[in-house]
PDB file of C-alpha atoms in Angstrom:
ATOM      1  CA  UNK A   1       6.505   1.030  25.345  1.00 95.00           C
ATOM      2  CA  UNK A   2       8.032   2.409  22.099  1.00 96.00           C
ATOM      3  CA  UNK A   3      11.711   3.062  22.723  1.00 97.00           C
ATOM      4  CA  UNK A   4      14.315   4.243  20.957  1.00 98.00           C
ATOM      5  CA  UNK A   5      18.018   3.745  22.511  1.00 98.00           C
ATOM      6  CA  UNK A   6      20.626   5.342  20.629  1.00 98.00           C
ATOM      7  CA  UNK A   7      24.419   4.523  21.368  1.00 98.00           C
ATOM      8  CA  UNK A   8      26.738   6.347  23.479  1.00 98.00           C
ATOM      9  CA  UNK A   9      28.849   9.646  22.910  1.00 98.00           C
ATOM     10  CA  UNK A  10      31.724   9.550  20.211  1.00 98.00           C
ATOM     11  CA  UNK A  11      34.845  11.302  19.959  1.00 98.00           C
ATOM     12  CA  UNK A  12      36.875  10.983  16.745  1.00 98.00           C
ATOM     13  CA  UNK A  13      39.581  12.424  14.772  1.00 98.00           C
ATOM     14  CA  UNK A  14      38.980  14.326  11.768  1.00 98.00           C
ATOM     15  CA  UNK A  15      39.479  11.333   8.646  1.00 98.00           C
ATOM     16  CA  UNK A  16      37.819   8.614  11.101  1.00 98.00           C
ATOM     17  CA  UNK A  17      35.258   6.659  10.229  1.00 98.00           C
ATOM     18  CA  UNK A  18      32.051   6.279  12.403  1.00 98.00           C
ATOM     19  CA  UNK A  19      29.101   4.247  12.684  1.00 98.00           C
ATOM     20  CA  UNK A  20      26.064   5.158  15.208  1.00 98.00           C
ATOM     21  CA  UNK A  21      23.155   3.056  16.316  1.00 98.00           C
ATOM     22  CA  UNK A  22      19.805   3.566  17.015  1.00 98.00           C
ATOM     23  CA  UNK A  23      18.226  -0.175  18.873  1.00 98.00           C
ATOM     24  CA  UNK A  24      14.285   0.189  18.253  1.00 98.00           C
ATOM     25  CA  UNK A  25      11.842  -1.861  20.305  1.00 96.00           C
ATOM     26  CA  UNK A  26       7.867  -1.921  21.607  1.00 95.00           C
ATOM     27  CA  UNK A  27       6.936  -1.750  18.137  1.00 95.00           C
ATOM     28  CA  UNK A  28       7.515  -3.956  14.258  1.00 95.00           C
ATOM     29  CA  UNK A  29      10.959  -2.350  13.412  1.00 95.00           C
ATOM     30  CA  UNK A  30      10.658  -3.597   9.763  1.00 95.00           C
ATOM     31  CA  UNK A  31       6.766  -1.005   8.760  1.00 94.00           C
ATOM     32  CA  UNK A  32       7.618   2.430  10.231  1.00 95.00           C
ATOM     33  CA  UNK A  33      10.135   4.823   8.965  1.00 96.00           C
ATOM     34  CA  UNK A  34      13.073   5.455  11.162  1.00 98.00           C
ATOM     35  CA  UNK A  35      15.056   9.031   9.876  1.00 97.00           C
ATOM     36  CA  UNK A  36      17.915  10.714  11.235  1.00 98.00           C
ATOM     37  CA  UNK A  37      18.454  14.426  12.782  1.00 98.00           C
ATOM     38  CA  UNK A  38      21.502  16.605  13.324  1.00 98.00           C
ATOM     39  CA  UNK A  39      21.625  19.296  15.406  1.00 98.00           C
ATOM     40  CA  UNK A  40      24.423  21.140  15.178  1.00 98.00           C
ATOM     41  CA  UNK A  41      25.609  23.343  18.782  1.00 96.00           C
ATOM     42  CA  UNK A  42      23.355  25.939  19.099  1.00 95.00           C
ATOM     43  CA  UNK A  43      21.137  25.795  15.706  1.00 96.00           C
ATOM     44  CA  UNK A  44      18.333  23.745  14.811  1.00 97.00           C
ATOM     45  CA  UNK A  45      16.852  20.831  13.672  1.00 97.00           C
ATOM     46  CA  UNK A  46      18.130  19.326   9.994  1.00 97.00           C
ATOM     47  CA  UNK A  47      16.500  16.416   8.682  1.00 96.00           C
ATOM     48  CA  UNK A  48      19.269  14.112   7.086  1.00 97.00           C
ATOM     49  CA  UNK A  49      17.441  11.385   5.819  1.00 96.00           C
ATOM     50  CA  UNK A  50      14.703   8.377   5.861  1.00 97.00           C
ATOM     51  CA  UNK A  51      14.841   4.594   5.760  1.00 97.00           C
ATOM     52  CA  UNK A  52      12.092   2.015   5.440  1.00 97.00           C
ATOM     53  CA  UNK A  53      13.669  -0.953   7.250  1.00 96.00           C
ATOM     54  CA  UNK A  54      11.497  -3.789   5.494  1.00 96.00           C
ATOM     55  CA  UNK A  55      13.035  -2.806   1.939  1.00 95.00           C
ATOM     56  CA  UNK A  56      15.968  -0.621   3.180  1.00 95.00           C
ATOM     57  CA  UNK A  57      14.205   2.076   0.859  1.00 96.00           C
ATOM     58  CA  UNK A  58      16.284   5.189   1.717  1.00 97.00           C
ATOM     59  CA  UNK A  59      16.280   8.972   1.046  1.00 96.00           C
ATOM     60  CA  UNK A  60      18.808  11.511   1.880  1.00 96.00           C
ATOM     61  CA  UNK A  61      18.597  15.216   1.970  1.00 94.00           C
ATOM     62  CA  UNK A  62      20.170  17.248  -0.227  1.00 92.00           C
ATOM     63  CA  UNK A  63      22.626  18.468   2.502  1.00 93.00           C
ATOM     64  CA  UNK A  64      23.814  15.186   3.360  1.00 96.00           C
ATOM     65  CA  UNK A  65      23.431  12.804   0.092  1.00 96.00           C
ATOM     66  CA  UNK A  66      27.515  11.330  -0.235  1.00 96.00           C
ATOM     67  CA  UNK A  67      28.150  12.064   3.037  1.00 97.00           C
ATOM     68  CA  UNK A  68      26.392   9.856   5.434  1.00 98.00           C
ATOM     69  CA  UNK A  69      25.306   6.100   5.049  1.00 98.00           C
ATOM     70  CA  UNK A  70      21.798   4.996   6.589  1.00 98.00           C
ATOM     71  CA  UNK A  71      21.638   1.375   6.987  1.00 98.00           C
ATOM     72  CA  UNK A  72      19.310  -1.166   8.949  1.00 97.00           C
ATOM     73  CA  UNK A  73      19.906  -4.622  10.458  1.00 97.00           C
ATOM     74  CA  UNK A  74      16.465  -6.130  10.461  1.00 96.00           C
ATOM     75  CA  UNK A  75      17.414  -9.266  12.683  1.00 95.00           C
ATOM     76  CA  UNK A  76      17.985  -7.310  15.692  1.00 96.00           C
ATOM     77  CA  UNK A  77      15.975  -3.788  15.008  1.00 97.00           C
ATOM     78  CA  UNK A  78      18.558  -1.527  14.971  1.00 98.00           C
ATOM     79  CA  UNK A  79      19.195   1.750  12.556  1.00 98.00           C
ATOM     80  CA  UNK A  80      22.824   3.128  12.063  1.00 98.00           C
ATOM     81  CA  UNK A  81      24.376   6.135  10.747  1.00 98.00           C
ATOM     82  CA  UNK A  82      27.727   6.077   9.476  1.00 98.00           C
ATOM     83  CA  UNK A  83      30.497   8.017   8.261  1.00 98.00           C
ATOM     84  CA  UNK A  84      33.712   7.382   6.155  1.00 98.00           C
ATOM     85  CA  UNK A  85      35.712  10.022   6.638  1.00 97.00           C
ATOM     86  CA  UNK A  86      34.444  12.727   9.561  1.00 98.00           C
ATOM     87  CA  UNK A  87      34.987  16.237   9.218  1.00 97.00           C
ATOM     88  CA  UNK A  88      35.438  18.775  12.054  1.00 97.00           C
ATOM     89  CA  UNK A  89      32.135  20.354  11.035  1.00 97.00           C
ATOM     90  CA  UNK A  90      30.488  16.692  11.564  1.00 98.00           C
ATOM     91  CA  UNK A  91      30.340  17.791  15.506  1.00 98.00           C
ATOM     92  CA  UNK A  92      26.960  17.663  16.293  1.00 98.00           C
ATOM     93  CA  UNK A  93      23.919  15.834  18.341  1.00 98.00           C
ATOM     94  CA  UNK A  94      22.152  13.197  15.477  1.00 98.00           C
ATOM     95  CA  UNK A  95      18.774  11.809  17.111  1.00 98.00           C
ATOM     96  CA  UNK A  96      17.107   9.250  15.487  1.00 98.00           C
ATOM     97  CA  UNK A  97      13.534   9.063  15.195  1.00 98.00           C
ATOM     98  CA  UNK A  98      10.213   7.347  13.794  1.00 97.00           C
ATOM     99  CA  UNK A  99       8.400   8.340  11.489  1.00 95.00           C
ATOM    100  CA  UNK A 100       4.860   8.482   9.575  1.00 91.00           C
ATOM    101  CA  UNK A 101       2.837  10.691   7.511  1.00 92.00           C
ATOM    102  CA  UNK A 102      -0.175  10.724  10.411  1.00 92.00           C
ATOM    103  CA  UNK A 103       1.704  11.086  13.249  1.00 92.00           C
ATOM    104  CA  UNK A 104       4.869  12.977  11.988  1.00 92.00           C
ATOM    105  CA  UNK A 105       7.731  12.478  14.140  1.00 96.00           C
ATOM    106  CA  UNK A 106       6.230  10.835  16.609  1.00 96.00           C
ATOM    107  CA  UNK A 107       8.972   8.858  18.750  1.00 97.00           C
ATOM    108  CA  UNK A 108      12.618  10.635  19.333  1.00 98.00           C
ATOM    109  CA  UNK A 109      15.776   8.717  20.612  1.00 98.00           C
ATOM    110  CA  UNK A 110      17.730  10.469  23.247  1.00 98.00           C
ATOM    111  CA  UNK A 111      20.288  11.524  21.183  1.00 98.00           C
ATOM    112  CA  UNK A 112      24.244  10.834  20.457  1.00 98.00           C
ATOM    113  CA  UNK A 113      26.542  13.665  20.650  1.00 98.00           C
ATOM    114  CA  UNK A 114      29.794  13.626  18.447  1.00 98.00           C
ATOM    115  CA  UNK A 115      32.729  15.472  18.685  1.00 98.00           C
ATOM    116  CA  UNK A 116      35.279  15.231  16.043  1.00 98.00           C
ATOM    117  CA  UNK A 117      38.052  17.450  16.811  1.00 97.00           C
ATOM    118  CA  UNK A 118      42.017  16.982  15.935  1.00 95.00           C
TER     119      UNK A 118
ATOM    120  CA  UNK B   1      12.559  21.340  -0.885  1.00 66.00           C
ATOM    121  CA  UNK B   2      13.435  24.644   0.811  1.00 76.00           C
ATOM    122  CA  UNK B   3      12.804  24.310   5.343  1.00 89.00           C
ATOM    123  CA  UNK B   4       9.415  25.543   6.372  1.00 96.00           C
ATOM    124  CA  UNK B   5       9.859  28.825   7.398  1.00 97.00           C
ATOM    125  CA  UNK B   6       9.140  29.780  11.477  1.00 98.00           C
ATOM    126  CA  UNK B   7      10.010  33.074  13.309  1.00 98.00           C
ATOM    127  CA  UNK B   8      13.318  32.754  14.606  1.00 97.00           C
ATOM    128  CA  UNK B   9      11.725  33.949  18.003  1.00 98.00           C
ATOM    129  CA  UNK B  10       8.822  34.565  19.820  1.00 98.00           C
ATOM    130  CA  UNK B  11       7.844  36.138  23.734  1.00 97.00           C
ATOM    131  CA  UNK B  12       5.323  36.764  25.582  1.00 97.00           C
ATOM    132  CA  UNK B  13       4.632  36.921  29.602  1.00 97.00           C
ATOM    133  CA  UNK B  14       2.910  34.386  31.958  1.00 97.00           C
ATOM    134  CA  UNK B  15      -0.903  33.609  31.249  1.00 97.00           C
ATOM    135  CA  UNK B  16      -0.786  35.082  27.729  1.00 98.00           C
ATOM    136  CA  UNK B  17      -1.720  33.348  24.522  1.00 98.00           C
ATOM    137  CA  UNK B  18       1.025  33.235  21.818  1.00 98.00           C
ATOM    138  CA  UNK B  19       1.258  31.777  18.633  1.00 98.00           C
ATOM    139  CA  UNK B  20       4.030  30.690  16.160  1.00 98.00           C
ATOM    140  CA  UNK B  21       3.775  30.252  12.404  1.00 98.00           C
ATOM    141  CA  UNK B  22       5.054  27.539  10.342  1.00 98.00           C
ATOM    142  CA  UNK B  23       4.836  28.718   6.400  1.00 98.00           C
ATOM    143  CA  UNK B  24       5.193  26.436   3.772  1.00 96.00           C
ATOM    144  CA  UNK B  25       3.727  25.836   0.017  1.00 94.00           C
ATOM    145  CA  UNK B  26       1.529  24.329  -1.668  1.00 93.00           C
ATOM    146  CA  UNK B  27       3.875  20.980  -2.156  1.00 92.00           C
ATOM    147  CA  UNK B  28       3.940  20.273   1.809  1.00 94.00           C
ATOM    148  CA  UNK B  29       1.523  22.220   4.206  1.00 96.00           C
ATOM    149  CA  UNK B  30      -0.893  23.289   1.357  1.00 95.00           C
ATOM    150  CA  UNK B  31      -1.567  19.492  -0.002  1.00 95.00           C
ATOM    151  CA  UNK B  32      -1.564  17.567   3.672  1.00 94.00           C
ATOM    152  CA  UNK B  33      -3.414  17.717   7.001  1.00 96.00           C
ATOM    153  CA  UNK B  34      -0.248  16.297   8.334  1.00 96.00           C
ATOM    154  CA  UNK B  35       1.427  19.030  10.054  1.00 97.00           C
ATOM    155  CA  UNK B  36       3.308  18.418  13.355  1.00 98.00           C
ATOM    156  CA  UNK B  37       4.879  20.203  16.009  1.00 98.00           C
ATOM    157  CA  UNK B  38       7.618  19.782  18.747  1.00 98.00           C
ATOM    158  CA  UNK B  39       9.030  21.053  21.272  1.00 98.00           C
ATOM    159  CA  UNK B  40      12.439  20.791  23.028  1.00 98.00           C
ATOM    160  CA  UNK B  41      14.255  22.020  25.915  1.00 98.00           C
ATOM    161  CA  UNK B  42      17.849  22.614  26.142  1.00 96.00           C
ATOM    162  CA  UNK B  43      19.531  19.485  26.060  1.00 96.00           C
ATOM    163  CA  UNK B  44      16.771  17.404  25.538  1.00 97.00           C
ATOM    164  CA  UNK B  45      15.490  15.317  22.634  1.00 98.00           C
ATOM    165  CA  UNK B  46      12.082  16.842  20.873  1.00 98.00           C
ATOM    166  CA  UNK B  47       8.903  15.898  22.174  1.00 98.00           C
ATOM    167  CA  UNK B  48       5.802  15.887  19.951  1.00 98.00           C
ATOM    168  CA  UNK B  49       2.988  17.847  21.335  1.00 98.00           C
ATOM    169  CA  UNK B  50       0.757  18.508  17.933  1.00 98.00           C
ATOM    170  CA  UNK B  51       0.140  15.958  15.229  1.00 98.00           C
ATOM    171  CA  UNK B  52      -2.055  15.735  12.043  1.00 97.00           C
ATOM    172  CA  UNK B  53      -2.388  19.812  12.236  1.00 97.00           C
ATOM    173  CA  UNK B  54      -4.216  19.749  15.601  1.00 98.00           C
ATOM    174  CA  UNK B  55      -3.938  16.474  17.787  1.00 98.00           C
ATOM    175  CA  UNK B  56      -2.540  16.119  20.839  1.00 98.00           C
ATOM    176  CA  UNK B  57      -0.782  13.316  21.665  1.00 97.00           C
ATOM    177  CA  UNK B  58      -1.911  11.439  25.265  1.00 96.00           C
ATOM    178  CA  UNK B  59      -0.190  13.605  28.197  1.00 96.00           C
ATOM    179  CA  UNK B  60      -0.183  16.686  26.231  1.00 98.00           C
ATOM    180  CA  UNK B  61      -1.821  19.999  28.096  1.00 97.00           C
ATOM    181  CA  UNK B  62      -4.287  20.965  26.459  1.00 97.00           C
ATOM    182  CA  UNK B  63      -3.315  24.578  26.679  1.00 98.00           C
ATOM    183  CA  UNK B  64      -1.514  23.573  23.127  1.00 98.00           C
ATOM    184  CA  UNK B  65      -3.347  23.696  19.890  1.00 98.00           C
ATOM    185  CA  UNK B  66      -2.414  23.769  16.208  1.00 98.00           C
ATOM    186  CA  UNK B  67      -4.446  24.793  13.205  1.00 98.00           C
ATOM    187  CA  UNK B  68      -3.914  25.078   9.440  1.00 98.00           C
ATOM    188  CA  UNK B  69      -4.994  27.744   6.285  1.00 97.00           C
ATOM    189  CA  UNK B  70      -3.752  27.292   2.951  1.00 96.00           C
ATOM    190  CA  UNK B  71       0.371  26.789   3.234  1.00 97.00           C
ATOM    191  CA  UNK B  72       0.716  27.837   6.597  1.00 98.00           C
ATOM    192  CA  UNK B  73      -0.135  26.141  10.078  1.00 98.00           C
ATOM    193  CA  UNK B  74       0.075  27.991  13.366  1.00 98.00           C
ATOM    194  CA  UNK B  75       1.062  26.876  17.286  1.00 98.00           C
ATOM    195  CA  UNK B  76      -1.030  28.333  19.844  1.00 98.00           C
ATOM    196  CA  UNK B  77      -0.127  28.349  23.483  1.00 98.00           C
ATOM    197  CA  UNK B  78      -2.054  29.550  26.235  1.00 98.00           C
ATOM    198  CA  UNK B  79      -2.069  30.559  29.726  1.00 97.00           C
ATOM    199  CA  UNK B  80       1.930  30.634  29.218  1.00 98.00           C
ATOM    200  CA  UNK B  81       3.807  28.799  31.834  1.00 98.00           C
ATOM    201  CA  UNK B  82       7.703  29.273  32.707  1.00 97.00           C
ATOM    202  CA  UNK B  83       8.077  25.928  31.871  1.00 97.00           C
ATOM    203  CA  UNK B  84       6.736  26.561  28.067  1.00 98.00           C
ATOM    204  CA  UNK B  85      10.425  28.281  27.907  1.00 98.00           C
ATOM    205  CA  UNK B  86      11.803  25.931  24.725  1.00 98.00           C
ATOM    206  CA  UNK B  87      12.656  25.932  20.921  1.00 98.00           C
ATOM    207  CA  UNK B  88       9.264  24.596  18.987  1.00 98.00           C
ATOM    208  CA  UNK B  89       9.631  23.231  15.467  1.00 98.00           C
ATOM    209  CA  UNK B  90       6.801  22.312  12.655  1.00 98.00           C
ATOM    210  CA  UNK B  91       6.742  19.871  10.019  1.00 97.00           C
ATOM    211  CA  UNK B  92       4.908  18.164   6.954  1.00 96.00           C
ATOM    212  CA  UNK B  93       4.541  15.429   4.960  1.00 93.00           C
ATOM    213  CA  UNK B  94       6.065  15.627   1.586  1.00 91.00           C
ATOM    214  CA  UNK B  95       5.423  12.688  -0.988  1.00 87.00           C
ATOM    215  CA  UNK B  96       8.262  12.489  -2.079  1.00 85.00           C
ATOM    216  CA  UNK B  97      12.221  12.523  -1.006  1.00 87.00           C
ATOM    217  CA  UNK B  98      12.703  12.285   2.653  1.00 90.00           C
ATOM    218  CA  UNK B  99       9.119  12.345   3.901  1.00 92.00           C
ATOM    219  CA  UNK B 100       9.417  14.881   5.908  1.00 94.00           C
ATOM    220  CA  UNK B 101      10.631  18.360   5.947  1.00 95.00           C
ATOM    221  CA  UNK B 102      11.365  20.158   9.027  1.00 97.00           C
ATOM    222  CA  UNK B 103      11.005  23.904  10.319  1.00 97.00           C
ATOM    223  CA  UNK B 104      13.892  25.982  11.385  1.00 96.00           C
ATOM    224  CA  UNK B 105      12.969  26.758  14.965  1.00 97.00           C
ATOM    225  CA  UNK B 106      11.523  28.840  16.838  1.00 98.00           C
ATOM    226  CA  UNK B 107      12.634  29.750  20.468  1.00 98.00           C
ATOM    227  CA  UNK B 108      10.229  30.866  22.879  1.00 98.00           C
ATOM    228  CA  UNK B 109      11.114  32.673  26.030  1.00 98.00           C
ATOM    229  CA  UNK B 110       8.800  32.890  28.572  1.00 97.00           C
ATOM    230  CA  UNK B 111       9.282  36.949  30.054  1.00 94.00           C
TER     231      UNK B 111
END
């Protein structure tokens, strides 16, 4: 089964820094596309960006280019999102996700909320 | 590249046939048959329920069906259930950048 597992809730202070996981397994980590999503409280879906683990070929949205990292560790299948410095409008759910130009988004991690509040 | 466009919301009543829209260009929707659609419920992650313009993934009722003309693609729900109550989002292939490019949402209550 094709999972997704992200890691758990966060609550930071505004000038933290912050790094999220996202621990892939059921499939070969390294030849799909994992991306990121936030979803900020109440609005919708914003696609932040793309990485192609066997390279670490990545692409950020305009939104979000300088402001996040996406990196992979290929020896134990995990995608992370980090921060350097969070901002009180960071507060949001990010879901990770697979992705392919067939299927679309195809497989959806459950999601890790973050609160970043003083 | 600009969010597909989607209605911000949609209604109809139980056992009708609705359908959202998903309008793009001729960059994203217009070039690929690879237009997807999710849906999510409060709380919840999204789920796929339409890939490649009009497949269902295994599991999926098949009251849901997609379609495609030009630069827009369309969601099509019938025999509406209380439980179709949810926010449903498109998206397409791009070539370039980050692969994908989203819809804004579209929330469909169920009257």
């Amino acid at each position: 089964e094709v999972q997704l597992v992200q890691s758990g809730d966060e609550v930071k202070k505004p000038g933290e820094s912050l790094k999220i996981s996202c621990k892939v397994s059921g499939y070969d980590f390294s030849t799909q596309w994992v991306g990121w999503v936030r979803q900020m409280p109440g609005k919708g879906l914003e696609w932040m960006g793309i990485i192609y683990p066997d390279d670490s070929d990545t692409r950020y949205g305009p939104s979000f280019q300088g402001l996040v990292t996406i990196t992979v560790d290929k020896s134990i299948s995990t995608a992370h999102l980090q921060w350097s410095s969070l901002k009180a409008s960071d507060s949001a759910v990010y879901f990770c996700a697979r992705a392919s130009q067939y299927y679309g988004v195809d497989v959806w991690g459950q999601g890790t909320t973050v609160t970043v509040s003083s | 590249q600009s969010a597909l466009t989607q209605p911000a919301s949609v209604s109809g009543s139980p056992g009708q046939t609705i359908t959202i829209s998903c309008s793009g260009t001729g960059s994203d929707i217009g070039l690929y048959n690879y237009v997807s659609w999710y849906q999510q419920h409060p709380g919840h992650a999204p789920k796929l329920i339409i890939f490649a313009v009009s497949n269902r993934p295994s599991g999926v009722s098949n009251r849901f069906s997609g379609s495609k003309s030009g630069n827009a693609a369309s969601l099509t729900i019938s025999g509406l259930q209380a439980e179709d109550e949810a926010d449903y989002y498109c998206s397409s292939y791009i070539s370039s950048g980050t692969r994908v490019i989203l819809g804004g949402g579209t929330k469909l209550t169920v009257l």
